[in-house]
Coordinates of C-alpha atoms and ligand atoms in Angstrom, one line a residue:
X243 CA 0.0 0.0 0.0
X244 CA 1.5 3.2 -0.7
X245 CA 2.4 5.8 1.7
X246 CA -0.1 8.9 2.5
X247 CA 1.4 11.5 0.2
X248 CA -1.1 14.0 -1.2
X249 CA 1.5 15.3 -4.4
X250 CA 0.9 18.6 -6.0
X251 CA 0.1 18.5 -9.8
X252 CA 0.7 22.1 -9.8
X253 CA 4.2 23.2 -8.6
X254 CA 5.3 23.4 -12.4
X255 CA 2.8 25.8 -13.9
X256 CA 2.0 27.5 -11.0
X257 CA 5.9 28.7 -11.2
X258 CA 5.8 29.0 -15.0
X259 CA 2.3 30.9 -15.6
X260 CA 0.6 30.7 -12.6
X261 CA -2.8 29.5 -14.2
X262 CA -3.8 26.8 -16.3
X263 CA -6.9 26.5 -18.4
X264 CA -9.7 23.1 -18.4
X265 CA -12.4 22.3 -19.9
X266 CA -15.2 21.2 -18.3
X267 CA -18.6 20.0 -19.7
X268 CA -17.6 22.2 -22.3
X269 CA -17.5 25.9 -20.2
X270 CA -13.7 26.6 -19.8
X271 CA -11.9 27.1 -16.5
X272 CA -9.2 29.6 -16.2
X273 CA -7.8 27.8 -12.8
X274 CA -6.0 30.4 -10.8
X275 CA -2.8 28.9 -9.0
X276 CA -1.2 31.4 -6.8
X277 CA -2.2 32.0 -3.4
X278 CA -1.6 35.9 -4.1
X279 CA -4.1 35.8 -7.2
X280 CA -6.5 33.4 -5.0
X281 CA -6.6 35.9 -2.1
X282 CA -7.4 38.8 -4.4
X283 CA -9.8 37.2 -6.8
X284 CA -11.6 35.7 -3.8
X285 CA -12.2 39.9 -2.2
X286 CA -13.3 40.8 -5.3
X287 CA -16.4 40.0 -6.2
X288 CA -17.7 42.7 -8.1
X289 CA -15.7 41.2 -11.1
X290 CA -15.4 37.7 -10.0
X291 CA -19.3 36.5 -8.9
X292 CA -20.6 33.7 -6.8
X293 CA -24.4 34.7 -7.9
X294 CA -24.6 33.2 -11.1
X295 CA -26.7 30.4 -12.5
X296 CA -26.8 28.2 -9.7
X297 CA -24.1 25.3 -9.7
X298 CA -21.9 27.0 -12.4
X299 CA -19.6 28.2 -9.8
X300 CA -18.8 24.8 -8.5
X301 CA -16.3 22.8 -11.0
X302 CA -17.2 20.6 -11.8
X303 CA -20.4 22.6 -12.6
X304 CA -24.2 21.2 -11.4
X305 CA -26.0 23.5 -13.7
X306 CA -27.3 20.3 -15.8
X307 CA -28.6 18.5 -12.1
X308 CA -29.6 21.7 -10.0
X309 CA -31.6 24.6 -10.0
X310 CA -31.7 25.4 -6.0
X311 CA -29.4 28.4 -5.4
X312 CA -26.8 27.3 -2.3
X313 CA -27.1 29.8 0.3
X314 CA -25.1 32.0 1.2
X315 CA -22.4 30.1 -1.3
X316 CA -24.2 31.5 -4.1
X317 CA -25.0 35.0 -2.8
X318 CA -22.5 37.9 -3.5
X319 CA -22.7 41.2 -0.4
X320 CA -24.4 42.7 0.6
X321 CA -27.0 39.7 1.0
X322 CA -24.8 37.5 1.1
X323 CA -23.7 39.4 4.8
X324 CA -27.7 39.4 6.1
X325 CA -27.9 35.3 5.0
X326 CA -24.7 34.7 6.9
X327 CA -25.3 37.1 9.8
X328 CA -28.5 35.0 10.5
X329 CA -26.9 31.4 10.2
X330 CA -23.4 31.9 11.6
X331 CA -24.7 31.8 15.3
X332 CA -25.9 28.4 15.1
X333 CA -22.2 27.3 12.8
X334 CA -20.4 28.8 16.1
X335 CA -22.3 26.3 18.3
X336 CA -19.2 23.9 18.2
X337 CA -17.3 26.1 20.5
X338 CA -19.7 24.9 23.3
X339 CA -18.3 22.6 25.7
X340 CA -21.3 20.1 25.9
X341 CA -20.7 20.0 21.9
X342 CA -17.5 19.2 22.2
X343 CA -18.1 16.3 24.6
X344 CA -20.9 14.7 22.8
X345 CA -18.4 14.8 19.7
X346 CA -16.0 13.4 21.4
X347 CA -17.9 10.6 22.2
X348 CA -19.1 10.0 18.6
X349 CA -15.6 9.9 17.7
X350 CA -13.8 7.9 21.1
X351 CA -16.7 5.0 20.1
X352 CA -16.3 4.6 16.2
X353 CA -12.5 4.5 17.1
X354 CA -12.9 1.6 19.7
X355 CA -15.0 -0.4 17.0
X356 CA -12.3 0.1 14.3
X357 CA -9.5 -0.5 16.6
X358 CA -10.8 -3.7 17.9
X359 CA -12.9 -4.9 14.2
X360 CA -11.1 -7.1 11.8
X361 CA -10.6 -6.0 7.9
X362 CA -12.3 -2.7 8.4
X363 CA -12.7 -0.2 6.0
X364 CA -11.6 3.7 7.0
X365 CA -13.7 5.1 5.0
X366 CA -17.3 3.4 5.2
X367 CA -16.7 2.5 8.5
X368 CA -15.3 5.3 10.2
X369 CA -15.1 8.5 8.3
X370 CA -18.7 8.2 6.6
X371 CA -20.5 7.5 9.5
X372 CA -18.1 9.6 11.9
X373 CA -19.3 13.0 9.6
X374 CA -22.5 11.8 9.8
X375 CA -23.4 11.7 13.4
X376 CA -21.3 14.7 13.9
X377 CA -23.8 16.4 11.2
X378 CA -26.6 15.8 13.7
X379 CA -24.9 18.0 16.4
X380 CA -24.3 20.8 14.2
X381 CA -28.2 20.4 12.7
X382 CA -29.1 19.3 16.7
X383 CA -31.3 16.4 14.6
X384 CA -32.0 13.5 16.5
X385 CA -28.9 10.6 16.0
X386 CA -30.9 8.1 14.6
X387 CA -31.0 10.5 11.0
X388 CA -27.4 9.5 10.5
X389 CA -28.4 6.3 9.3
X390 CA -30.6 7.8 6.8
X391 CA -27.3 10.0 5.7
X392 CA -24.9 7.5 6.0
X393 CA -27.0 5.5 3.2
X394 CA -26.4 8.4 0.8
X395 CA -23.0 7.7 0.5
X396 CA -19.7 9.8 0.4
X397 CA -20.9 12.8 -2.0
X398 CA -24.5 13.8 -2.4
X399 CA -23.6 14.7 -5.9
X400 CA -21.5 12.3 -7.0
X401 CA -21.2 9.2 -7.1
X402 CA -17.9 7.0 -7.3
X403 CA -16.8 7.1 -11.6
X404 CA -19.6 9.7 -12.4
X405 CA -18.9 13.1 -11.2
X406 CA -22.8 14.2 -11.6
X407 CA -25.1 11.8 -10.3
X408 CA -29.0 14.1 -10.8
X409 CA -30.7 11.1 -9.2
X410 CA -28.9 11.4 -6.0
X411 CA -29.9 15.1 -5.5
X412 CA -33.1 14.1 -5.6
X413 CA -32.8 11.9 -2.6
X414 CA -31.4 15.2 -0.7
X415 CA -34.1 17.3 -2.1
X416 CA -37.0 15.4 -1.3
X417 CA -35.7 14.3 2.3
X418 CA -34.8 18.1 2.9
X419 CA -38.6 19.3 1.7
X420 CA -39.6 16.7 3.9
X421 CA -37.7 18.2 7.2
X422 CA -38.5 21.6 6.2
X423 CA -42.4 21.0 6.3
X424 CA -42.0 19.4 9.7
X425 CA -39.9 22.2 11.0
X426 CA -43.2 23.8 10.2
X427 CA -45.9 21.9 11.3
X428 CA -43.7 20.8 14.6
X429 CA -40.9 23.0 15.2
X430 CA -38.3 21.6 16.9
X431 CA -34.7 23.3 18.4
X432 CA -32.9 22.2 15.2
X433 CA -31.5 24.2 12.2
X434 CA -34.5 23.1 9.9
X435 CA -36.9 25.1 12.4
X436 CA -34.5 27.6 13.1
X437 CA -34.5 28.5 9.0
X438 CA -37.9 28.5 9.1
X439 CA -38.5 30.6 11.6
X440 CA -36.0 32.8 11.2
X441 CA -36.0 36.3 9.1
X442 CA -33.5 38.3 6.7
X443 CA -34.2 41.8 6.2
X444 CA -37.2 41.6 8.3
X445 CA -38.8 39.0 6.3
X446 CA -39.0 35.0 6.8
X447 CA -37.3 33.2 4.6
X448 CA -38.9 31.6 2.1
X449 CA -38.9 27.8 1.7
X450 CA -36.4 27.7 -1.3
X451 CA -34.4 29.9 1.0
X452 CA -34.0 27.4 3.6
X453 CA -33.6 25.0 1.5
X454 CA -30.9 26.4 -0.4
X455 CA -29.0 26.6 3.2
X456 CA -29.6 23.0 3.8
X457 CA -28.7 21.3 0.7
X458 CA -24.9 23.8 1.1
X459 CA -24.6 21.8 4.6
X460 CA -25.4 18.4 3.6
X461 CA -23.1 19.1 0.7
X462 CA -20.5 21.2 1.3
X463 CA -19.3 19.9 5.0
X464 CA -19.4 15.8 3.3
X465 CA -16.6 14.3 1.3
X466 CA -14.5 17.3 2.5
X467 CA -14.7 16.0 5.9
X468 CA -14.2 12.3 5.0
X469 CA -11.4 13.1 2.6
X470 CA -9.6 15.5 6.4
X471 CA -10.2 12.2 8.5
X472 CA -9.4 9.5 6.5
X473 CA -5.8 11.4 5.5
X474 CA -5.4 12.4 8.7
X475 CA -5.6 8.7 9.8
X476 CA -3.3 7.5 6.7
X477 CA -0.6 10.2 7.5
X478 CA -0.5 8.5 11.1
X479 CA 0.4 5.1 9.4
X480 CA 3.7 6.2 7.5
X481 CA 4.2 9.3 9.9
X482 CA 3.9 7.7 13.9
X483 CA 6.5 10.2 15.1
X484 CA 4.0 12.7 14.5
X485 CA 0.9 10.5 16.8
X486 CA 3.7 10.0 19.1
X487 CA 4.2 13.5 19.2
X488 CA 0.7 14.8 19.6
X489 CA 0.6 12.5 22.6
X490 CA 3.8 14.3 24.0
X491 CA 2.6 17.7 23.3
X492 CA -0.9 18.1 22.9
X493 CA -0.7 21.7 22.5
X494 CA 0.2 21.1 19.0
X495 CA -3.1 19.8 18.0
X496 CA -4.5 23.0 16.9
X497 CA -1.5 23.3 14.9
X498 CA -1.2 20.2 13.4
X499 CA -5.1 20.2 11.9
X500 CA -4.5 23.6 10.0
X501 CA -1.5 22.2 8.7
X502 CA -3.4 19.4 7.5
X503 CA -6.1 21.3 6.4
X504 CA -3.1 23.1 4.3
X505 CA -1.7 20.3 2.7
X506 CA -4.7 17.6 2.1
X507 CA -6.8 20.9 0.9
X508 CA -10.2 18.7 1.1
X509 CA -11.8 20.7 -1.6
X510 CA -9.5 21.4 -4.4
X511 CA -10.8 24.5 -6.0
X512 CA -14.4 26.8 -6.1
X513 CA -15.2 28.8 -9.2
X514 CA -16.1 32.5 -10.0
X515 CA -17.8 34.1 -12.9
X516 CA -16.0 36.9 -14.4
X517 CA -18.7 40.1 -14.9
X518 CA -16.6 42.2 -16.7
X519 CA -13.2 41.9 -19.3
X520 CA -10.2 41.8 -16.9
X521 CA -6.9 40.6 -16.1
X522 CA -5.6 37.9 -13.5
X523 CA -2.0 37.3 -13.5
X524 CA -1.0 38.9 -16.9
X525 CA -3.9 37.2 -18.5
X526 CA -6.9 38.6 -19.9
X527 CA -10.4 37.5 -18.9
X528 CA -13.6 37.8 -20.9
X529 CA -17.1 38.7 -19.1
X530 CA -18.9 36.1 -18.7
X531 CA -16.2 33.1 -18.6
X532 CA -14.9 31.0 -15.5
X533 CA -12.1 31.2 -12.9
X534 CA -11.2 29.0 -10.4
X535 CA -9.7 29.7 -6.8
X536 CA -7.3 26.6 -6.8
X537 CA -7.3 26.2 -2.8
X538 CA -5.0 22.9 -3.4
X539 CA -2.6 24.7 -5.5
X540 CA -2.5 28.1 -3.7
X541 CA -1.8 26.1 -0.1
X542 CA 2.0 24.7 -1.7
X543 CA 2.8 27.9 -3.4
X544 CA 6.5 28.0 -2.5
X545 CA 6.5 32.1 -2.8
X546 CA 4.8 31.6 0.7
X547 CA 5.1 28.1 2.3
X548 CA 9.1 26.9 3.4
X549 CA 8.9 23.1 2.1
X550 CA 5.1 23.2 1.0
X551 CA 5.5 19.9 0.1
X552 CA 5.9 18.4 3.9
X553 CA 3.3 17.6 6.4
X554 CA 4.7 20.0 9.8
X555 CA 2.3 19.8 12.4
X556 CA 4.5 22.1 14.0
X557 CA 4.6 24.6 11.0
X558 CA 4.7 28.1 12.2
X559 CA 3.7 30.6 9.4
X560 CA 0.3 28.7 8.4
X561 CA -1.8 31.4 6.0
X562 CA -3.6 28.3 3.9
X563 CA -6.9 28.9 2.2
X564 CA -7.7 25.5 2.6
X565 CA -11.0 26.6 4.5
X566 CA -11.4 29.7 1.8
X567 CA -10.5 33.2 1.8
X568 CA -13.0 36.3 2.3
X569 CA -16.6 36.5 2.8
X570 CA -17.6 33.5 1.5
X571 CA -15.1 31.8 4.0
X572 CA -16.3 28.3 5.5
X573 CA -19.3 28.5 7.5
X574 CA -18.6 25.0 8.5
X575 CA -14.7 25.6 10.0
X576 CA -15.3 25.9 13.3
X577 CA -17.3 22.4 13.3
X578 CA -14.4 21.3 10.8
X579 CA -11.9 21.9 12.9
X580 CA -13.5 20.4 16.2
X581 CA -13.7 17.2 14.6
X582 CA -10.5 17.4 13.3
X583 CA -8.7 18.1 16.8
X584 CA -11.2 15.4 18.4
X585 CA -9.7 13.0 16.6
X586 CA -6.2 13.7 16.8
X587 CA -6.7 13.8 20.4
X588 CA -8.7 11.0 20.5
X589 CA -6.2 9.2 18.2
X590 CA -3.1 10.3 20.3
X591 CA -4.9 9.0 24.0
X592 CA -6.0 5.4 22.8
X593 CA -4.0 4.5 19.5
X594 CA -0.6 3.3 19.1
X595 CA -0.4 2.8 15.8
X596 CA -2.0 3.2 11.9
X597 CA -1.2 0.3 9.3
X598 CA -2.7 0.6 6.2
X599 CA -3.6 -3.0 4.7
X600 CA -5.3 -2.2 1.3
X601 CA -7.4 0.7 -0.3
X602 CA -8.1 2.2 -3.4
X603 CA -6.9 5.8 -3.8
X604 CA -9.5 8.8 -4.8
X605 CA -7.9 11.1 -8.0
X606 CA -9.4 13.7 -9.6
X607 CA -8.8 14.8 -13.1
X608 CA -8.5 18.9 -14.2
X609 CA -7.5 18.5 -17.2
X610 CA -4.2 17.6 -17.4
X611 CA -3.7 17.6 -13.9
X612 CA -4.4 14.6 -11.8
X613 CA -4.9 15.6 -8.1
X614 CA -5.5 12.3 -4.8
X615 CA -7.5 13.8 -2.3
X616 CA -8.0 10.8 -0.8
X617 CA -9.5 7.4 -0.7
X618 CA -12.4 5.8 -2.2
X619 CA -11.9 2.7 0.3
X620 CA -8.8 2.1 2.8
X621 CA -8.9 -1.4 4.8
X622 CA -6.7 -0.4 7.7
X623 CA -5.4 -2.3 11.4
X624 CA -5.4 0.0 14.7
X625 CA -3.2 -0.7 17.7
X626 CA -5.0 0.1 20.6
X627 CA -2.8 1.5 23.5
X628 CA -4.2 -0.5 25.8
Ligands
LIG103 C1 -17.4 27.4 2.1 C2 -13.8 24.1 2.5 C3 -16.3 21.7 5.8 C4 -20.1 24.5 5.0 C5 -16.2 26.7 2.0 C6 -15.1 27.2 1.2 C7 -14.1 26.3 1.3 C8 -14.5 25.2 2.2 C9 -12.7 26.3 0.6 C10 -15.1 28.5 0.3 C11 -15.9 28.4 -0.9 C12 -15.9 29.6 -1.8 O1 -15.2 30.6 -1.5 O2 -16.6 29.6 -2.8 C13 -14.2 23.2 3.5 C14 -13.3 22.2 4.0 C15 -14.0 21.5 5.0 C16 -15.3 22.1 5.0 C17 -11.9 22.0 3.6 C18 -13.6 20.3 5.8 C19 -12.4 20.0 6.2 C20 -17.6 22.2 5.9 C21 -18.7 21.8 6.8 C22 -19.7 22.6 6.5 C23 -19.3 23.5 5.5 C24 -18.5 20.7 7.8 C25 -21.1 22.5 7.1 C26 -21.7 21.5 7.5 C27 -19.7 25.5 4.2 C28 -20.5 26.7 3.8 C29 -19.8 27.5 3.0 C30 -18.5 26.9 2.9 C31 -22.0 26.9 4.2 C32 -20.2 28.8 2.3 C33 -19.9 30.0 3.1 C34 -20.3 31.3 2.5 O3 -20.6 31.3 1.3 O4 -20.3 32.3 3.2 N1 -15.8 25.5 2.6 N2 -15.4 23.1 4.1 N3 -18.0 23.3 5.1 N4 -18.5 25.7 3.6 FE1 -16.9 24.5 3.9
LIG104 C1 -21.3 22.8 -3.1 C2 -19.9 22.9 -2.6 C3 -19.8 23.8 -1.5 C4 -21.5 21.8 -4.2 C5 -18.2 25.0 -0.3 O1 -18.4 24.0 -1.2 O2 -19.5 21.5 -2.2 C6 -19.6 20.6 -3.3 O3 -19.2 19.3 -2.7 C7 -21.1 20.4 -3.7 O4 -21.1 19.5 -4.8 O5 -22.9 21.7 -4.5 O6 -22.2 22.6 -2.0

């Protein structure tokens, strides 16, 4: 089994050009490969959009299996500030202490299972359902839903070998219309109710609102959180000075998950649409055409990391974008990044050691670029400490 590199496709032309151009489902992608060019593409929406047709800014683009406009992902300011001001509350819960203890739990109990199963798989049987039943403290949705989720799979898009899968968004679509009318008809104290109830401007949302917020969370906070445990679990297996180390010094954790957050970059890249001509990095533009804010690339430019290329969970200087840049930063970082220091904790108190047995590795293609951000399936063997 080979080690738990994630390489970067992009060192060359990032150096040479410092942008590449795809296709994809025939609308072009300029993808933008410098984390100085990311930064200032990602402020300036004015000339680089996130409201356009919805699902044209993701690459690769939904427009063919989605009409529901993500919110506040798809929303440039100023409403794009009055949606988030009214959400980000509730995305802050995970800095509660009882949160953090009912997480641990979720995580210190799928980790006993997997340490002490035979032949079992890190992905469907610990990173799935471990982002799953961490989903239902975030939504505050009763535990049992995480089955229901957990049956959906690792992407509610995609599926494994078809990067658009229409008939699994309507699985989400008709379970969150579901919710949504029960938030209504029996409000509860979870983020379905909360939407409902909740205004924007002095006005309740409307149903398509909500549900634009909803289908973002299921979809947005899903394979990128399988993709941040299940590396963080594989870089353990050729790397068990740095779980050794973690168990020395816990006051690394913090440190160590934004470096790993820098260097597995869980979602590669999010697109913009350009609203006027312009120029990024010596190149010109056209209205109308695609950029991409190449999160992977930007988090090993070598302008700005020493030795981007090395996992340091001790790295200093740490400005990655892995978690986005500007207003349209991630909503679901803190929750992100309580799992992620959960589980190294977690990890460092009851694991001695990571082998990986067998898995297949996850690639995805940009054009010429091949990119592993992770696994499809990983069969792996736990130590326990005691
Ligand atoms: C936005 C990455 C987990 C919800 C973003 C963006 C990135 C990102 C790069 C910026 C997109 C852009 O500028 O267009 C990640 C990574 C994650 C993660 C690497 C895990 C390691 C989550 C989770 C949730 C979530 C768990 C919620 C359940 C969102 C939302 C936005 C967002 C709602 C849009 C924020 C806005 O438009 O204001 N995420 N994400 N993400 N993410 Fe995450
Ligand atoms: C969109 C996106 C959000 C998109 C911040 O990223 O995540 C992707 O995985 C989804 O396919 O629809 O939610």
């Amino acid at each position: 089994m080979k080690d738990s590199e994630i390489p970067d496709p992009f060192a060359q032309v990032r150096a040479s050009k410092g942008y590449a151009e795809i296709d994809d489902q025939g609308d072009p992608v300029t993808m933008l490969l410098r984390l100085k060019d990311v930064r200032k593409t990602a402020h300036n929406y004015q000339t680089f959009t996130s409201e356009a047709v919805p699902g044209r800014i993701v690459v690769p683009s939904e427009v063919s299996i989605r009409s529901t406009r993500q919110i506040p992902f798809e929303v440039d300011p100023p409403m794009h500030g009055a949606y988030r001001a009214m959400i980000e509350p509730w995305f802050k819960r995970p800095l509660q202490e009882k949160y953090q203890e009912q997480l641990r739990a979720i995580i210190a109990d799928l980790l006993k299972v997997l340490a002490h199963g035979e032949k079992l798989d890190l992905v469907y049987d610990f990173a799935l359902p471990l982002q799953s039943r961490a989903l239902t403290l975030l939504l505050n949705s009763p535990m049992e839903e995480a089955e229901t989720w957990i049956s959906w799979g690792t992407h509610v898009f995609r599926s494994e070998g078809e990067a658009l899968d229409g008939s699994k968004a309507d699985v989400l679509y008709d379970y969150i219309d579901a919710k949504l009318d029960q938030a209504v008809s029996h409000p509860g104290d979870d983020l379905f109710s909360l939407l409902m109830q909740g205004e924007v401007e002095g006005r309740k949302l409307s149903k398509e609102e909500a549900k634009g917020v909803m289908v973002l969370t299921f979809a947005g906070g899903r394979d990128t959180v399988i993709n941040a445990v299940t590396n963080a679990m594989a870089h353990f297996a050729s790397h068990p000075e740095d779980l050794e180390r973690l168990r020395r010094e816990p006051e690394l954790i913090n440190t160590a998950v934004e470096e790993m957050i820098r260097y597995f970059s869980p979602l590669t890249h999010m697109g913009r649409v350009v609203t006027e001509d312009t120029q990024v990095c010596e190149h010109a533009l056209k209205a109308d055409s695609r950029v991409s804010l190449c999160w992977a690339s930007a988090n090993r430019d070598e302008a700005v990391f020493e030795e981007p290329n090395q996992l340091k969970i001790d790295r200093k200087v740490n400005p990655h974008v892995g978690f986005g840049f500007s207003h349209h930063n991630c909503l679901g970082a803190t929750h992100a990044r309580q799992v992620m220091r959960l589980l190294l904790k977690e990890m460092a108190a009851s694991i001695s050691s990571v082998e990986l047995i067998e898995g297949r590795e996850n690639w995805e293609v940009w054009g010429d670029f091949r990119r592993k951000v992770g696994y499809h399936q990983l069969q792996v063997k736990l130590q326990p400490r005691h």
